Coordinates of C-alpha atoms in Angstrom, one line a residue:
X18 CA 71.3 -16.3 -54.7
X19 CA 69.4 -13.8 -52.6
X20 CA 72.7 -12.2 -51.4
X21 CA 73.7 -9.8 -54.1
X22 CA 77.1 -9.2 -52.4
X23 CA 78.2 -12.9 -52.3
X24 CA 81.9 -13.3 -52.8
X25 CA 83.1 -15.0 -56.0
X26 CA 83.8 -18.7 -55.6
X27 CA 87.3 -18.6 -57.2
X28 CA 88.2 -22.4 -57.0
X29 CA 84.9 -23.3 -58.7
X30 CA 85.4 -20.5 -61.2
X31 CA 88.9 -21.6 -62.1
X32 CA 87.6 -25.2 -62.6
X33 CA 84.7 -23.9 -64.8
X34 CA 87.2 -21.8 -66.8
X35 CA 89.2 -25.1 -67.5
X36 CA 86.0 -26.5 -69.0
X37 CA 85.7 -23.5 -71.3
X38 CA 89.4 -24.0 -72.2
X39 CA 88.7 -27.6 -73.3
X40 CA 86.0 -26.5 -75.8
X41 CA 88.3 -24.1 -77.5
X42 CA 91.3 -26.5 -77.4
X43 CA 89.6 -29.4 -79.0
X44 CA 87.6 -27.4 -81.6
X45 CA 90.7 -25.5 -82.9
X46 CA 92.8 -28.7 -82.7
X47 CA 90.4 -30.2 -85.3
X48 CA 91.8 -27.7 -87.9
X49 CA 95.2 -29.5 -87.6
X50 CA 93.6 -32.9 -87.3
X51 CA 91.7 -32.5 -90.6
X52 CA 94.7 -32.1 -93.0
X53 CA 96.6 -34.8 -91.0
X54 CA 93.7 -37.3 -91.4
X55 CA 93.3 -36.4 -95.1
X56 CA 96.9 -37.5 -95.8
X57 CA 97.1 -40.3 -93.2
X58 CA 93.9 -42.0 -94.3
X59 CA 94.0 -40.9 -98.1
X60 CA 90.7 -39.0 -97.9
X61 CA 89.1 -36.4 -100.2
X62 CA 88.4 -32.9 -98.8
X63 CA 84.8 -33.7 -97.9
X64 CA 85.7 -36.9 -96.0
X65 CA 88.3 -35.0 -94.0
X66 CA 85.6 -32.4 -93.1
X67 CA 83.5 -35.1 -91.5
X68 CA 85.6 -34.3 -88.4
X69 CA 83.7 -31.0 -88.2
X70 CA 80.4 -32.7 -89.2
X71 CA 80.7 -35.2 -86.3
X72 CA 81.8 -32.5 -83.8
X73 CA 79.3 -29.8 -84.5
X74 CA 76.3 -32.1 -85.3
X75 CA 76.7 -33.5 -81.8
X76 CA 76.2 -29.9 -80.4
X77 CA 73.0 -29.6 -82.4
X78 CA 71.6 -33.0 -81.5
X79 CA 72.5 -32.6 -77.8
X80 CA 70.7 -29.2 -77.7
X81 CA 67.8 -30.6 -79.7
X82 CA 67.2 -33.6 -77.4
X83 CA 67.4 -31.4 -74.3
X84 CA 64.8 -29.1 -75.9
X85 CA 62.5 -32.0 -76.9
X86 CA 62.6 -33.6 -73.4
X87 CA 62.2 -30.3 -71.7
X88 CA 59.1 -29.3 -73.7
X89 CA 57.5 -32.7 -73.3
X90 CA 58.1 -32.6 -69.5
X91 CA 57.2 -28.9 -69.4
X92 CA 60.4 -28.1 -67.3
X93 CA 64.0 -27.3 -68.2
X94 CA 65.9 -30.6 -67.9
X95 CA 69.2 -28.9 -67.2
X96 CA 67.6 -26.8 -64.5
X97 CA 66.0 -29.9 -63.0
X98 CA 69.3 -31.7 -62.8
X99 CA 71.0 -28.5 -61.6
X100 CA 73.9 -26.8 -63.4
X101 CA 76.4 -28.5 -61.2
X102 CA 75.3 -32.0 -61.9
X103 CA 74.7 -31.2 -65.6
X104 CA 78.3 -30.1 -66.0
X105 CA 79.4 -33.4 -64.2
X106 CA 77.3 -35.5 -66.6
X107 CA 78.7 -33.5 -69.6
X108 CA 82.3 -34.0 -68.5
X109 CA 81.7 -37.8 -67.9
X110 CA 80.2 -38.1 -71.4
X111 CA 83.2 -36.3 -72.9
X112 CA 85.6 -38.6 -71.0
X113 CA 83.7 -41.6 -72.6
X114 CA 84.3 -39.9 -76.0
X115 CA 88.0 -39.5 -75.2
X116 CA 88.1 -43.3 -74.4
X117 CA 86.4 -44.1 -77.7
X118 CA 88.9 -41.9 -79.5
X119 CA 91.8 -43.8 -77.8
X120 CA 90.4 -47.2 -78.9
X121 CA 89.8 -45.8 -82.5
X122 CA 93.4 -44.4 -82.8
X123 CA 94.8 -47.7 -81.5
X124 CA 92.7 -49.6 -84.1
X125 CA 93.6 -47.1 -86.8
X126 CA 89.9 -46.6 -87.7
X127 CA 88.9 -43.1 -89.0
X128 CA 85.2 -43.5 -88.5
X129 CA 85.8 -44.7 -85.0
X130 CA 87.6 -41.4 -84.4
X131 CA 84.6 -39.5 -85.7
X132 CA 82.4 -41.4 -83.2
X133 CA 84.8 -40.4 -80.4
X134 CA 84.8 -36.8 -81.4
X135 CA 80.9 -36.9 -81.6
X136 CA 80.6 -38.2 -78.0
X137 CA 83.2 -35.6 -76.8
X138 CA 81.1 -32.8 -78.4
X139 CA 77.8 -34.3 -77.1
X140 CA 79.3 -33.9 -73.6
X141 CA 80.3 -30.3 -74.5
X142 CA 76.8 -29.5 -75.6
X143 CA 75.5 -30.4 -72.1
X144 CA 78.4 -28.5 -70.4
X145 CA 77.8 -25.4 -72.6
X146 CA 74.1 -25.3 -71.8
X147 CA 74.8 -25.3 -68.1
X148 CA 78.1 -23.4 -67.9
X149 CA 77.1 -19.9 -68.8
X150 CA 74.2 -19.6 -66.2
X151 CA 76.5 -21.4 -63.7
X152 CA 79.2 -18.8 -64.2
X153 CA 76.6 -16.2 -63.0
X154 CA 75.8 -18.3 -59.9
X155 CA 79.4 -18.3 -58.7
X156 CA 79.3 -14.8 -57.2
X157 CA 77.5 -11.5 -57.3
X158 CA 75.0 -11.7 -60.2
X159 CA 75.9 -8.1 -61.1
X160 CA 79.4 -9.3 -62.0
X161 CA 78.2 -12.4 -63.8
X162 CA 79.0 -11.0 -67.3
X163 CA 82.6 -10.4 -66.2
X164 CA 82.9 -14.1 -65.2
X165 CA 81.4 -15.1 -68.6
X166 CA 83.8 -12.9 -70.4
X167 CA 86.8 -14.3 -68.5
X168 CA 85.7 -17.8 -69.4
X169 CA 85.2 -16.7 -73.0
X170 CA 88.7 -15.2 -73.1
X171 CA 90.2 -18.5 -71.7
X172 CA 88.2 -20.4 -74.3
X173 CA 89.9 -18.3 -77.0
X174 CA 93.3 -19.0 -75.4
X175 CA 92.5 -22.7 -75.8
X176 CA 91.8 -22.1 -79.5
X177 CA 95.2 -20.5 -79.9
X178 CA 97.3 -23.2 -78.3
X179 CA 95.1 -26.2 -79.4
X180 CA 96.6 -26.3 -82.9
X181 CA 100.2 -26.2 -81.5
X182 CA 99.7 -29.0 -79.0
X183 CA 97.6 -31.2 -81.3
X184 CA 100.2 -30.7 -84.1
X185 CA 103.0 -31.8 -81.7
X186 CA 100.9 -34.8 -80.7
X187 CA 100.2 -35.8 -84.3
X188 CA 103.7 -35.2 -85.8
X189 CA 105.8 -35.9 -82.7
X190 CA 108.2 -33.0 -83.6
X191 CA 108.3 -29.3 -84.2
X192 CA 110.3 -30.0 -87.4
X193 CA 108.7 -30.3 -90.8
X194 CA 107.3 -33.8 -91.7
X195 CA 106.8 -34.4 -95.4
X196 CA 103.1 -35.2 -96.2
X197 CA 104.2 -38.4 -98.0
X198 CA 105.7 -39.6 -94.6
X199 CA 102.6 -39.0 -92.6
X200 CA 101.1 -42.5 -93.5
X201 CA 104.1 -44.0 -91.7
X202 CA 103.8 -42.0 -88.4
X203 CA 102.9 -43.8 -85.2
X204 CA 100.0 -42.2 -83.4
X205 CA 101.2 -43.0 -79.8
X206 CA 101.3 -39.3 -78.9
X207 CA 97.6 -38.8 -80.0
X208 CA 96.7 -41.7 -77.6
X209 CA 98.7 -39.8 -74.8
X210 CA 97.0 -36.5 -75.7
X211 CA 93.5 -38.1 -75.4
X212 CA 94.5 -40.0 -72.3
X213 CA 95.5 -36.7 -70.7
X214 CA 92.3 -34.9 -71.9
X215 CA 90.1 -37.8 -70.7
X216 CA 91.8 -37.7 -67.3
X217 CA 91.3 -34.0 -67.0
X218 CA 87.6 -34.4 -67.9
X219 CA 87.3 -36.9 -65.0
X220 CA 89.3 -34.7 -62.6
X221 CA 87.2 -31.7 -63.4
X222 CA 84.0 -33.8 -62.9
X223 CA 85.3 -35.0 -59.5
X224 CA 86.1 -31.5 -58.4
X225 CA 82.6 -30.3 -59.3
X226 CA 80.8 -33.4 -57.9
X227 CA 82.6 -33.5 -54.5
X228 CA 82.8 -29.7 -53.9
X229 CA 80.5 -28.8 -51.0
X230 CA 80.9 -25.0 -51.6
X231 CA 79.4 -25.2 -55.2
X232 CA 75.7 -24.2 -55.6
X233 CA 73.6 -27.0 -57.1
X234 CA 72.1 -24.4 -59.5
X235 CA 68.7 -26.2 -59.5
X236 CA 66.1 -24.2 -61.4
X237 CA 62.4 -25.1 -61.6
X238 CA 61.4 -22.6 -64.2
X239 CA 58.6 -24.0 -66.4
X240 CA 59.6 -24.5 -70.1
X241 CA 57.3 -22.6 -72.4
X242 CA 55.3 -24.8 -74.8
X243 CA 56.4 -24.9 -78.4
X244 CA 54.9 -28.0 -80.0
X245 CA 55.0 -26.7 -83.6
X246 CA 58.6 -25.5 -83.2
X247 CA 59.5 -28.9 -81.9
X248 CA 57.8 -30.7 -84.8
X249 CA 59.5 -28.4 -87.3
X250 CA 63.0 -29.0 -85.8
X251 CA 62.5 -32.8 -85.7
X252 CA 61.3 -33.0 -89.4
X253 CA 64.2 -30.7 -90.4
X254 CA 66.7 -33.0 -88.6
X255 CA 65.3 -36.1 -90.3
X256 CA 65.4 -34.5 -93.8
X257 CA 69.0 -33.3 -93.2
X258 CA 70.0 -36.8 -92.2
X259 CA 68.3 -38.2 -95.3
X260 CA 70.4 -35.7 -97.4
X261 CA 73.7 -36.9 -95.9
X262 CA 72.9 -40.7 -96.1
X263 CA 73.2 -40.9 -100.0
X264 CA 76.5 -38.9 -99.8
X265 CA 78.0 -41.3 -97.3
X266 CA 76.6 -44.3 -99.3
X267 CA 78.1 -43.0 -102.5
X268 CA 81.6 -43.8 -101.3
X269 CA 80.7 -47.5 -101.3
X270 CA 78.9 -47.3 -104.6
X271 CA 80.4 -48.8 -107.8
X272 CA 81.4 -45.2 -109.0
X273 CA 82.9 -44.5 -105.5
X274 CA 85.0 -47.7 -105.6
X275 CA 86.0 -46.9 -109.2
X276 CA 87.2 -43.4 -108.1
X277 CA 89.2 -44.9 -105.2
X278 CA 90.8 -47.6 -107.5
X279 CA 91.7 -45.0 -110.1
X280 CA 93.2 -42.7 -107.4
X281 CA 95.3 -45.6 -106.1
X282 CA 96.5 -46.4 -109.7
X283 CA 97.4 -42.7 -110.2
X284 CA 99.4 -42.6 -107.0
X285 CA 101.3 -45.8 -108.0
X286 CA 102.1 -44.3 -111.4
X287 CA 103.3 -41.0 -109.8
X288 CA 105.5 -43.0 -107.4
X289 CA 107.0 -45.0 -110.4
X290 CA 107.7 -41.7 -112.3
X291 CA 109.7 -40.4 -109.3
X292 CA 111.8 -43.6 -109.1
X293 CA 112.3 -44.1 -112.9
X294 CA 115.5 -43.0 -114.6
X295 CA 114.8 -44.2 -118.2
X296 CA 113.3 -41.2 -120.2
X297 CA 111.3 -43.6 -122.5
X298 CA 109.7 -45.3 -119.5
X299 CA 108.9 -41.9 -118.0
X300 CA 107.1 -40.9 -121.2
X301 CA 105.1 -44.1 -121.2
X302 CA 104.1 -43.6 -117.6
X303 CA 103.1 -40.0 -118.3
X304 CA 100.9 -41.1 -121.2
X305 CA 99.2 -43.7 -119.0
X306 CA 98.8 -41.1 -116.2
X307 CA 97.0 -38.7 -118.5
X308 CA 94.6 -41.5 -119.6
X309 CA 93.9 -42.5 -116.0
X310 CA 93.3 -38.8 -115.1
X311 CA 90.8 -38.5 -118.0
X312 CA 89.0 -41.6 -116.9
X313 CA 88.9 -40.4 -113.3
X314 CA 87.4 -37.1 -114.3
X315 CA 84.7 -38.8 -116.4
X316 CA 83.6 -40.9 -113.4
X317 CA 84.3 -38.5 -110.6
X318 CA 82.7 -35.3 -111.9
X319 CA 79.1 -36.4 -112.2
X320 CA 79.4 -38.3 -108.8
X321 CA 80.8 -35.1 -107.1
X322 CA 78.0 -33.0 -108.6
X323 CA 75.4 -35.4 -107.2
X324 CA 77.0 -35.3 -103.7
X325 CA 77.1 -31.5 -103.9
X326 CA 73.4 -31.4 -104.7
X327 CA 72.6 -33.4 -101.6
X328 CA 74.8 -31.3 -99.3
X329 CA 73.4 -28.1 -100.7
X330 CA 70.0 -29.6 -100.2
X331 CA 70.8 -30.2 -96.5
X332 CA 71.7 -26.5 -96.0
X333 CA 68.6 -25.3 -97.9
X334 CA 66.3 -27.6 -95.8
X335 CA 67.6 -25.9 -92.5
X336 CA 67.1 -22.4 -93.9
X337 CA 63.7 -23.2 -95.5
X338 CA 62.5 -24.9 -92.2
X339 CA 63.4 -21.8 -90.2
X340 CA 61.8 -19.4 -92.7
X341 CA 58.7 -21.6 -92.8
X342 CA 58.5 -21.3 -89.0
X343 CA 58.8 -17.5 -89.2
X344 CA 56.1 -17.2 -91.9
X345 CA 53.7 -19.7 -90.2
X346 CA 54.0 -18.1 -86.7
X347 CA 53.0 -14.7 -88.2
X348 CA 49.6 -16.2 -89.1
X349 CA 49.2 -18.0 -85.7
X350 CA 51.6 -17.6 -82.8
X351 CA 50.2 -20.6 -80.9
X352 CA 52.7 -23.5 -80.5
X353 CA 55.7 -21.7 -82.0
X354 CA 57.2 -20.5 -78.7
X355 CA 60.2 -18.2 -79.2
X356 CA 60.1 -18.9 -83.0
X357 CA 57.3 -16.4 -83.3
X358 CA 59.8 -13.6 -83.1
X359 CA 61.4 -12.7 -86.5
X360 CA 64.7 -11.5 -84.9
X361 CA 65.2 -14.9 -83.3
X362 CA 64.6 -17.0 -86.5
X363 CA 66.7 -14.6 -88.6
X364 CA 69.3 -14.8 -85.7
X365 CA 69.2 -18.6 -85.9
X366 CA 70.2 -18.5 -89.6
X367 CA 72.9 -15.9 -88.6
X368 CA 74.4 -18.2 -86.0
X369 CA 74.3 -21.1 -88.5
X370 CA 76.2 -18.9 -90.9
X371 CA 78.6 -17.5 -88.3
X372 CA 79.6 -20.9 -86.8
X373 CA 79.7 -22.3 -90.3
X374 CA 82.1 -19.6 -91.7
X375 CA 84.2 -19.6 -88.5
X376 CA 84.9 -23.3 -88.7
X377 CA 85.0 -23.6 -92.6
X378 CA 87.8 -20.9 -93.0
X379 CA 90.0 -22.7 -90.4
X380 CA 89.2 -26.3 -91.4
X381 CA 89.9 -25.7 -95.1
X382 CA 93.0 -23.5 -94.5
X383 CA 95.3 -26.6 -94.3
X384 CA 94.3 -27.7 -97.8
X385 CA 94.6 -24.1 -99.1
X386 CA 98.1 -23.7 -97.8
X387 CA 99.2 -27.0 -99.4
X388 CA 98.8 -25.3 -102.8
X389 CA 102.0 -24.1 -104.6
X390 CA 100.6 -20.6 -104.9
X391 CA 100.1 -20.5 -101.1
X392 CA 103.6 -21.8 -100.2
X393 CA 103.1 -25.6 -100.7
X394 CA 103.2 -26.1 -96.9
X395 CA 103.3 -29.6 -95.4
X396 CA 100.7 -30.5 -92.8
X397 CA 103.3 -30.3 -90.0
X398 CA 104.0 -26.6 -90.8
X399 CA 100.4 -25.5 -90.5
X400 CA 100.2 -24.9 -86.8
X401 CA 101.4 -21.2 -86.8
X402 CA 98.8 -20.3 -89.5
X403 CA 95.9 -22.2 -87.8
X404 CA 97.0 -20.8 -84.4
X405 CA 97.0 -17.3 -85.8
X406 CA 93.5 -17.8 -87.4
X407 CA 92.0 -19.0 -84.1
X408 CA 94.1 -16.5 -82.2
X409 CA 92.5 -13.8 -84.3
X410 CA 89.2 -14.7 -82.6
X411 CA 91.0 -14.4 -79.3
X412 CA 92.3 -10.9 -80.2
X413 CA 88.7 -9.7 -80.9
X414 CA 87.2 -11.3 -77.9
X415 CA 89.8 -9.9 -75.5
X416 CA 89.1 -6.5 -77.0
X417 CA 85.3 -7.1 -76.8
X418 CA 85.6 -7.9 -73.1
X419 CA 87.0 -4.5 -72.2
X420 CA 83.6 -2.9 -71.8
X421 CA 82.9 -5.2 -68.8
X422 CA 85.5 -3.4 -66.7
X423 CA 84.7 -0.1 -65.0
X424 CA 86.9 2.1 -67.2
X425 CA 86.3 5.7 -68.1
X426 CA 86.0 6.7 -71.8
X427 CA 89.7 7.5 -72.2
X428 CA 90.9 4.3 -70.4
X429 CA 88.5 2.3 -72.5
X430 CA 89.8 3.8 -75.8
X431 CA 93.4 3.1 -74.7
X432 CA 92.6 -0.5 -73.7
X433 CA 90.7 -1.1 -77.0
X434 CA 93.9 0.0 -78.9
X435 CA 96.4 -1.8 -76.7
X436 CA 94.7 -5.2 -75.8
X437 CA 94.6 -6.5 -79.4
X438 CA 98.3 -6.0 -79.8
X439 CA 99.0 -7.7 -76.5
X440 CA 96.9 -10.7 -77.7
X441 CA 98.8 -10.7 -81.0
X442 CA 102.1 -10.8 -79.1
X443 CA 100.8 -13.7 -76.9
X444 CA 100.1 -15.8 -80.1
X445 CA 103.5 -14.9 -81.6
X446 CA 105.1 -15.8 -78.2
X447 CA 103.5 -19.2 -77.6
X448 CA 104.3 -20.3 -81.2
X449 CA 107.9 -19.1 -80.8
X450 CA 108.2 -21.0 -77.6
X451 CA 107.0 -24.1 -79.6
X452 CA 109.9 -23.4 -81.9
X453 CA 107.7 -22.3 -84.8
X454 CA 109.0 -19.7 -87.3
X455 CA 106.6 -16.7 -87.1
X456 CA 108.5 -14.1 -89.1
X457 CA 106.2 -14.6 -92.1
X458 CA 103.2 -13.5 -89.9
X459 CA 104.7 -10.4 -88.3
X460 CA 103.1 -8.1 -91.0
X461 CA 99.7 -9.5 -90.0
X462 CA 99.8 -6.7 -87.4
X463 CA 98.5 -4.5 -90.3
X464 CA 95.2 -6.4 -90.1
X465 CA 95.1 -5.9 -86.3
X466 CA 95.4 -2.2 -86.9
X467 CA 92.4 -2.3 -89.3
X468 CA 90.4 -4.3 -86.7
X469 CA 91.2 -1.7 -83.9
X470 CA 90.0 1.1 -86.1
X471 CA 86.8 -0.8 -86.8
X472 CA 86.3 -1.5 -83.1
X473 CA 86.6 2.3 -82.4
X474 CA 84.0 3.1 -85.1
X475 CA 81.5 0.4 -84.1
X476 CA 81.2 1.8 -80.5
X477 CA 80.1 -1.6 -79.0
X478 CA 76.6 -1.3 -80.6
X479 CA 75.6 -4.8 -81.8
X480 CA 73.8 -3.9 -85.1
X481 CA 76.5 -1.4 -86.2
X482 CA 79.3 -3.8 -85.1
X483 CA 77.8 -6.7 -87.1
X484 CA 77.4 -4.5 -90.2
X485 CA 81.0 -3.2 -90.0
X486 CA 82.6 -6.5 -89.3
X487 CA 80.3 -8.4 -91.7
X488 CA 81.4 -6.1 -94.5
X489 CA 85.0 -6.5 -93.3
X490 CA 84.6 -10.3 -93.6
X491 CA 83.1 -10.0 -97.1
X492 CA 85.9 -7.7 -98.3
X493 CA 88.7 -9.9 -96.7
X494 CA 87.3 -13.1 -98.4
X495 CA 87.0 -11.3 -101.8
X496 CA 90.6 -10.1 -101.5
X497 CA 91.7 -13.6 -100.6
X498 CA 89.8 -15.0 -103.7
X499 CA 91.4 -12.5 -106.1
X500 CA 95.0 -12.8 -104.9
X501 CA 97.5 -15.5 -103.9
X502 CA 100.6 -15.7 -101.6
X503 CA 100.8 -13.7 -98.3
X504 CA 98.2 -11.1 -99.2
X505 CA 95.6 -13.9 -99.7
X506 CA 96.7 -15.7 -96.6
X507 CA 96.4 -12.6 -94.5
X508 CA 93.0 -11.9 -96.0
X509 CA 91.7 -15.4 -95.1
X510 CA 93.2 -15.2 -91.6
X511 CA 91.4 -11.9 -91.2
X512 CA 88.2 -13.9 -91.3
X513 CA 89.0 -14.8 -87.7
X514 CA 89.2 -11.0 -86.8
X515 CA 85.8 -10.5 -88.5
X516 CA 84.2 -13.5 -86.7
X517 CA 85.7 -12.6 -83.3
X518 CA 82.8 -10.3 -82.1
X519 CA 79.9 -11.9 -84.0
X520 CA 78.6 -14.4 -81.5
X521 CA 77.7 -11.9 -78.7
X522 CA 76.4 -9.3 -81.3
X523 CA 74.1 -11.8 -83.1
X524 CA 73.0 -13.3 -79.7
X525 CA 72.1 -9.9 -78.3
X526 CA 70.0 -8.9 -81.4
X527 CA 68.3 -12.3 -81.6
X528 CA 67.1 -12.6 -78.0
X529 CA 66.2 -8.9 -77.4
X530 CA 62.5 -8.5 -76.8
X531 CA 61.8 -12.3 -76.2
X532 CA 60.6 -11.8 -72.6
X533 CA 59.6 -15.2 -71.0
X534 CA 60.9 -17.0 -74.2
X535 CA 64.5 -15.8 -73.7
X536 CA 65.8 -19.1 -72.3
X537 CA 64.1 -21.1 -75.1
X538 CA 65.4 -18.6 -77.7
X539 CA 68.9 -19.1 -76.3
X540 CA 68.5 -22.9 -76.6
X541 CA 67.4 -22.5 -80.3
X542 CA 70.5 -20.3 -81.0
X543 CA 72.8 -22.9 -79.5
X544 CA 71.3 -25.6 -81.7
X545 CA 72.4 -23.6 -84.8
X546 CA 76.0 -24.5 -83.9
X547 CA 74.9 -27.1 -86.5
X548 CA 76.3 -24.7 -89.1
X549 CA 79.8 -26.0 -88.2
X550 CA 78.6 -29.5 -89.2
X551 CA 77.0 -28.5 -92.6
X552 CA 78.9 -25.6 -94.1
X553 CA 82.6 -26.9 -93.8
X554 CA 81.7 -30.2 -95.5
X555 CA 79.8 -28.3 -98.1
X556 CA 82.8 -26.1 -98.8
X557 CA 85.0 -29.3 -98.7
X558 CA 82.8 -31.0 -101.4
X559 CA 82.8 -27.8 -103.5
X560 CA 86.6 -27.8 -103.2
X561 CA 86.7 -31.3 -104.6
X562 CA 84.9 -30.0 -107.7
X563 CA 86.2 -26.4 -108.4
X564 CA 89.4 -26.3 -106.2
X565 CA 90.1 -25.2 -102.7
X566 CA 90.9 -21.6 -103.5
X567 CA 87.6 -20.9 -105.4
X568 CA 85.6 -22.7 -102.7
X569 CA 86.2 -19.7 -100.4
X570 CA 83.3 -17.9 -102.0
X571 CA 81.1 -19.9 -99.5
X572 CA 82.5 -17.7 -96.6
X573 CA 81.7 -14.6 -98.7
X574 CA 78.0 -15.6 -98.8
X575 CA 78.0 -16.4 -95.0
X576 CA 79.5 -12.9 -94.1
X577 CA 77.0 -11.3 -96.5
X578 CA 74.0 -12.9 -94.8
X579 CA 75.3 -11.9 -91.3
X580 CA 75.6 -8.2 -92.6
X581 CA 72.0 -8.4 -93.9
X582 CA 70.8 -9.9 -90.7
X583 CA 72.0 -6.9 -88.7
X584 CA 69.9 -4.7 -90.8
X585 CA 66.8 -7.0 -90.8
X586 CA 67.0 -7.5 -87.0
X587 CA 67.3 -3.8 -86.4
X588 CA 64.1 -3.3 -88.5
X589 CA 62.2 -6.1 -86.8
X590 CA 63.1 -4.7 -83.3
X591 CA 62.2 -1.2 -84.3
X592 CA 58.7 -2.5 -85.2
X593 CA 58.5 -3.9 -81.7
X594 CA 59.4 -0.5 -80.3
X595 CA 63.0 -1.4 -79.3
X596 CA 65.8 0.9 -80.1
X597 CA 68.9 -1.3 -80.8
X598 CA 71.3 1.6 -80.6
X599 CA 71.0 1.6 -76.8
X600 CA 71.8 -2.1 -76.6
X601 CA 75.3 -3.4 -75.8
X602 CA 76.5 -6.8 -76.9
X603 CA 77.3 -9.1 -74.0
X604 CA 78.8 -12.4 -73.3
X605 CA 81.1 -14.6 -75.3
X606 CA 81.0 -17.9 -77.3

């Protein structure tokens, strides 16, 4: 590390980039997996969102346990293991998760699949903690950000093709599969997919472990004490779990079983109506159907409100715990570690909102597009839309990475204009190769034009960028809520364009001025990936009560907070004598 001109270790970098690809591939693939499982296992919208709950809660718990052990031992655990070994451990854990997934798919057990995804993501949390600093180690430290941005760009490419590959594995064809036929599909290709993914995890682990040229990346930096912060996070976690327990338990309650039985009866009556030819019998069935629906509403509505109350409570507990930490640390800094900085605590809530909104828009998109006013799409036809949504994040991240290259102002402006359209054509191209009809998404290029204009206005300044793109997100979601059809679809897909640059901008504002607490602050921010485990199920449960379209007001609130955070962080940093206008957002999620 003393040699600042060390050449980049390209074989190691390409292997590391593959790890970044996995994160994006699996995370975006979940957006196809959710509507598939909803139909295959006859779930409600909240139950299908448990895929996100399992996946993103694992990230949070992984980061939390690493932090707890590190503060107890007084040394960074990942640093003690070394970045190289940490990535190997993470890959092996993800491979175990893939094996659990295979067993669950073979056994046809939905909750087993959730366990598999949880373990895969637990491995990802270890990999992610080690991978970013490891990328810096693989060459000249001065060009470390370039390697991180390359990895971030490949991660986004994984999010673009993940929905296509996972869709092909689930449905076994590029042709339309009727949602009623999904229950009869064999899941052999899902087993093949996770066998391949598990094998790649093991191969990547082997490459890292046996490579003699790779630096171990051992760091013996002491971990700053933060006893009060640790206690607050542990209590918060316990309270959040206590909120989710009664929600899960309610599905086995008398009311929950009654709802399930009534839904089954309604499905049987609907099936009978389709097959019946006698008009008198059809009239009788319709009368019975209406009675059953009235009975279902009387049982389901109070139950759903109770579940919603607990889920809302879980989110409020997280926010209240962080605000409590911020208020208490102002009175006495001792024991709060990085949490004594208001920009960090406000940034933790911003990351919670950002990951939550990014995942919620994509994960609920399948249910939205199944509505008649949004085209009544079958689950097997969702891949182009899901791919374009996650691809929108790739479009923004590729454009955001331009600043890393040594371009003059004119070249930078040209690249900022051209790169988003190249990324757009890549998404159209890979979907077309997969035999997906993309003609209905050609006009989405108008949204890309808007994003390019916003990029040029924001000038790569994190606070200004967040305010502009936060307002863009709010406006896009409101347009989506007030319209239907293609305009609404484009508006909701634009949420991906708004999200695309938020991670590095929030991160930059949140960890600026932390000094020796920077590493700890970064760990706290990674914990807030928890937003992907709480906000999508919350929107899913709201959708069960007020309908999927109206539930998209949750993303409006998330984008609104992110916009407010940019202003509050700027104020907090100004009080500390830091001018945010000279900062540039770096890195990628």
